[in-house]
Short mmCIF file of C-alpha atoms in Angstrom, two decimals:
data_model
loop_
_atom_site.label_atom_id
_atom_site.label_comp_id
_atom_site.label_asym_id
_atom_site.label_seq_id
_atom_site.Cartn_x
_atom_site.Cartn_y
_atom_site.Cartn_z
CA MET A 6 -61.90 -10.27 -86.18
CA THR A 7 -58.42 -9.94 -87.69
CA THR A 8 -56.11 -7.00 -87.55
CA ASP A 9 -53.69 -6.34 -90.36
CA ALA A 10 -50.37 -5.48 -88.78
CA PRO A 11 -48.07 -3.24 -90.82
CA PRO A 12 -45.33 -5.15 -92.63
CA ALA A 13 -42.02 -5.53 -90.85
CA LEU A 14 -39.57 -2.72 -91.43
CA ALA A 15 -36.01 -3.66 -92.31
CA ALA A 16 -33.12 -1.23 -92.11
CA ARG A 17 -29.79 -1.51 -93.85
CA PRO A 18 -26.72 0.68 -93.51
CA ILE A 19 -26.27 3.49 -96.00
CA GLY A 20 -23.49 2.63 -98.43
CA PRO A 21 -21.27 4.76 -100.68
CA PHE A 22 -23.41 4.01 -103.75
CA ASP A 23 -26.69 5.12 -102.14
CA THR A 24 -26.31 8.87 -102.71
CA GLU A 25 -28.64 9.05 -105.76
CA LEU A 26 -31.26 6.98 -103.92
CA LEU A 27 -30.95 9.21 -100.87
CA ALA A 28 -31.38 12.36 -102.98
CA GLU A 29 -34.53 10.87 -104.56
CA LEU A 30 -35.96 9.78 -101.20
CA HIS A 31 -35.18 13.22 -99.78
CA ARG A 32 -36.97 14.93 -102.67
CA ARG A 33 -40.05 12.79 -102.10
CA CYS A 34 -40.03 12.96 -98.29
CA PHE A 35 -39.32 16.66 -97.73
CA SER A 36 -41.63 19.06 -99.55
CA ALA A 37 -42.63 21.63 -96.92
CA VAL A 38 -41.90 25.33 -97.45
CA TRP A 39 -38.99 25.13 -94.97
CA ASP A 40 -37.31 22.14 -96.64
CA ARG A 41 -34.20 22.60 -98.73
CA PRO A 42 -33.30 19.93 -101.31
CA TRP A 43 -30.26 17.72 -100.83
CA THR A 44 -28.41 16.47 -103.90
CA ALA A 45 -26.44 13.26 -104.29
CA LYS A 46 -23.32 15.40 -103.79
CA SER A 47 -24.79 16.83 -100.55
CA PHE A 48 -25.19 13.29 -99.24
CA ALA A 49 -21.73 12.24 -100.45
CA ASP A 50 -20.16 15.24 -98.71
CA VAL A 51 -21.89 14.50 -95.40
CA LEU A 52 -21.23 10.76 -95.58
CA ALA A 53 -17.52 11.50 -96.08
CA MET A 54 -17.39 13.25 -92.70
CA PRO A 55 -15.97 11.36 -89.74
CA GLY A 56 -18.82 9.97 -87.62
CA ALA A 57 -21.45 10.10 -90.36
CA SER A 58 -23.70 7.10 -90.80
CA GLY A 59 -27.27 6.18 -91.49
CA LEU A 60 -29.86 3.62 -92.38
CA ILE A 61 -32.22 3.07 -95.29
CA ALA A 62 -35.63 1.76 -94.25
CA CYS A 63 -37.15 -0.89 -96.51
CA LEU A 64 -40.41 -2.80 -96.82
CA ALA A 65 -40.04 -5.99 -98.83
CA GLU A 66 -36.65 -4.66 -99.98
CA GLU A 67 -38.26 -1.47 -101.34
CA PRO A 68 -36.74 1.73 -99.84
CA ILE A 69 -39.36 3.81 -98.04
CA GLY A 70 -37.19 6.18 -96.01
CA PHE A 71 -33.85 6.91 -94.45
CA GLY A 72 -32.12 8.41 -91.46
CA LEU A 73 -28.76 10.14 -91.33
CA THR A 74 -26.69 10.86 -88.21
CA LEU A 75 -23.41 12.53 -87.36
CA GLN A 76 -21.61 11.37 -84.22
CA ALA A 77 -18.81 13.17 -82.41
CA ALA A 78 -17.42 11.51 -79.29
CA ASP A 79 -20.40 10.63 -77.09
CA GLU A 80 -23.03 12.78 -78.85
CA VAL A 81 -25.00 11.96 -81.98
CA GLU A 82 -26.99 14.45 -84.03
CA LEU A 83 -29.92 13.31 -86.12
CA LEU A 84 -29.45 15.21 -89.38
CA LEU A 85 -32.35 13.78 -91.37
CA LEU A 86 -35.18 11.31 -90.86
CA GLY A 87 -37.72 10.82 -93.63
CA ILE A 88 -40.43 8.34 -94.57
CA LEU A 89 -42.24 8.47 -97.92
CA PRO A 90 -45.65 10.16 -97.60
CA GLY A 91 -47.59 7.01 -98.56
CA GLN A 92 -45.90 5.02 -95.78
CA ARG A 93 -46.44 7.47 -92.93
CA GLY A 94 -48.68 6.77 -89.98
CA HIS A 95 -47.53 3.18 -89.40
CA GLY A 96 -44.78 3.85 -86.85
CA PHE A 97 -41.96 3.43 -89.36
CA ALA A 98 -40.31 6.75 -88.44
CA ALA A 99 -40.25 5.80 -84.75
CA ALA A 100 -38.84 2.36 -85.58
CA LEU A 101 -36.15 3.85 -87.82
CA LEU A 102 -35.31 6.46 -85.18
CA GLU A 103 -34.91 3.74 -82.55
CA ALA A 104 -32.60 1.74 -84.86
CA LEU A 105 -30.48 4.85 -85.50
CA LEU A 106 -30.23 5.62 -81.78
CA GLN A 107 -29.34 2.03 -80.91
CA ALA A 108 -26.59 2.05 -83.55
CA ALA A 109 -25.21 5.32 -82.16
CA LYS A 110 -25.39 3.99 -78.61
CA SER A 111 -23.40 0.91 -79.67
CA ARG A 112 -20.71 3.32 -80.94
CA GLY A 113 -20.57 5.09 -77.56
CA ALA A 114 -23.18 7.84 -77.85
CA VAL A 115 -24.85 8.81 -74.58
CA ARG A 116 -26.81 11.84 -75.85
CA ALA A 117 -28.80 12.51 -79.01
CA LEU A 118 -29.63 15.93 -80.46
CA LEU A 119 -31.88 17.08 -83.28
CA GLU A 120 -33.82 20.03 -84.59
CA VAL A 121 -37.14 20.10 -86.36
CA ALA A 122 -39.27 22.80 -87.95
CA ASP A 123 -41.89 24.04 -85.51
CA GLY A 124 -44.64 23.43 -88.09
CA ASN A 125 -43.79 19.74 -88.58
CA GLN A 126 -46.42 18.34 -86.22
CA ALA A 127 -45.84 14.68 -87.12
CA ALA A 128 -42.10 14.93 -86.42
CA LEU A 129 -42.66 16.85 -83.18
CA ALA A 130 -45.02 14.11 -82.01
CA CYS A 131 -42.63 11.34 -83.08
CA TYR A 132 -39.66 12.82 -81.23
CA THR A 133 -41.67 13.60 -78.10
CA SER A 134 -43.16 10.10 -77.97
CA SER A 135 -39.64 8.67 -78.48
CA GLY A 136 -38.45 10.33 -75.27
CA PHE A 137 -36.86 13.51 -76.61
CA SER A 138 -37.24 16.76 -74.65
CA VAL A 139 -37.25 20.31 -75.96
CA CYS A 140 -33.94 21.98 -75.07
CA GLY A 141 -34.09 25.17 -77.14
CA ARG A 142 -35.39 27.09 -80.10
CA ARG A 143 -33.79 28.82 -83.08
CA LYS A 144 -35.98 31.75 -84.08
CA GLN A 145 -36.82 32.03 -87.80
CA TYR A 146 -34.25 29.34 -88.64
CA TYR A 147 -36.22 27.96 -91.60
CA PRO A 148 -37.87 29.82 -94.49
CA GLY A 149 -41.42 30.83 -93.79
CA PRO A 150 -40.16 32.15 -91.35
CA THR A 151 -40.36 29.06 -89.16
CA ASP A 152 -38.58 28.38 -85.89
CA ALA A 153 -36.46 25.30 -85.31
CA VAL A 154 -37.28 23.38 -82.14
CA MET A 155 -34.20 21.77 -80.56
CA PHE A 156 -34.52 18.40 -78.83
CA ASP A 157 -32.20 16.17 -76.86
CA LYS A 158 -32.36 12.77 -75.24
CA VAL A 159 -30.11 10.81 -72.92
CA LEU A 160 -29.46 7.39 -74.44
#
């Protein structure tokens, strides 16, 4: 009996010419009622901020997702983490999250923060299984109205 393992995920740093790709990936990854679209300019503006960085996840050099963080001193905030719908369920989000956290830790981060819509069950499960703990809630933060669940993790 053979088991087909998912292909290896590769991650590369987000570069200054990736903003159109990021906007397209965002459009395809985030389609829930609480999601708000990001444009190429939105990504360019965030990436121009001190401490902003991220990774693009690829399978066989084909982009399937991305993660974007913003680090200030010893804390890093996960701004976005998305995997294309057809590639979900293989652990790619958890692998990308771990790569983002390791990169932040190498830059001196000791704590990670994030928020996620309360209705996003897959993300809630991913963050919980990755060692994040609930540290708060923002009532009716997203359209719907949907609460935002706040998480943190010591790195």
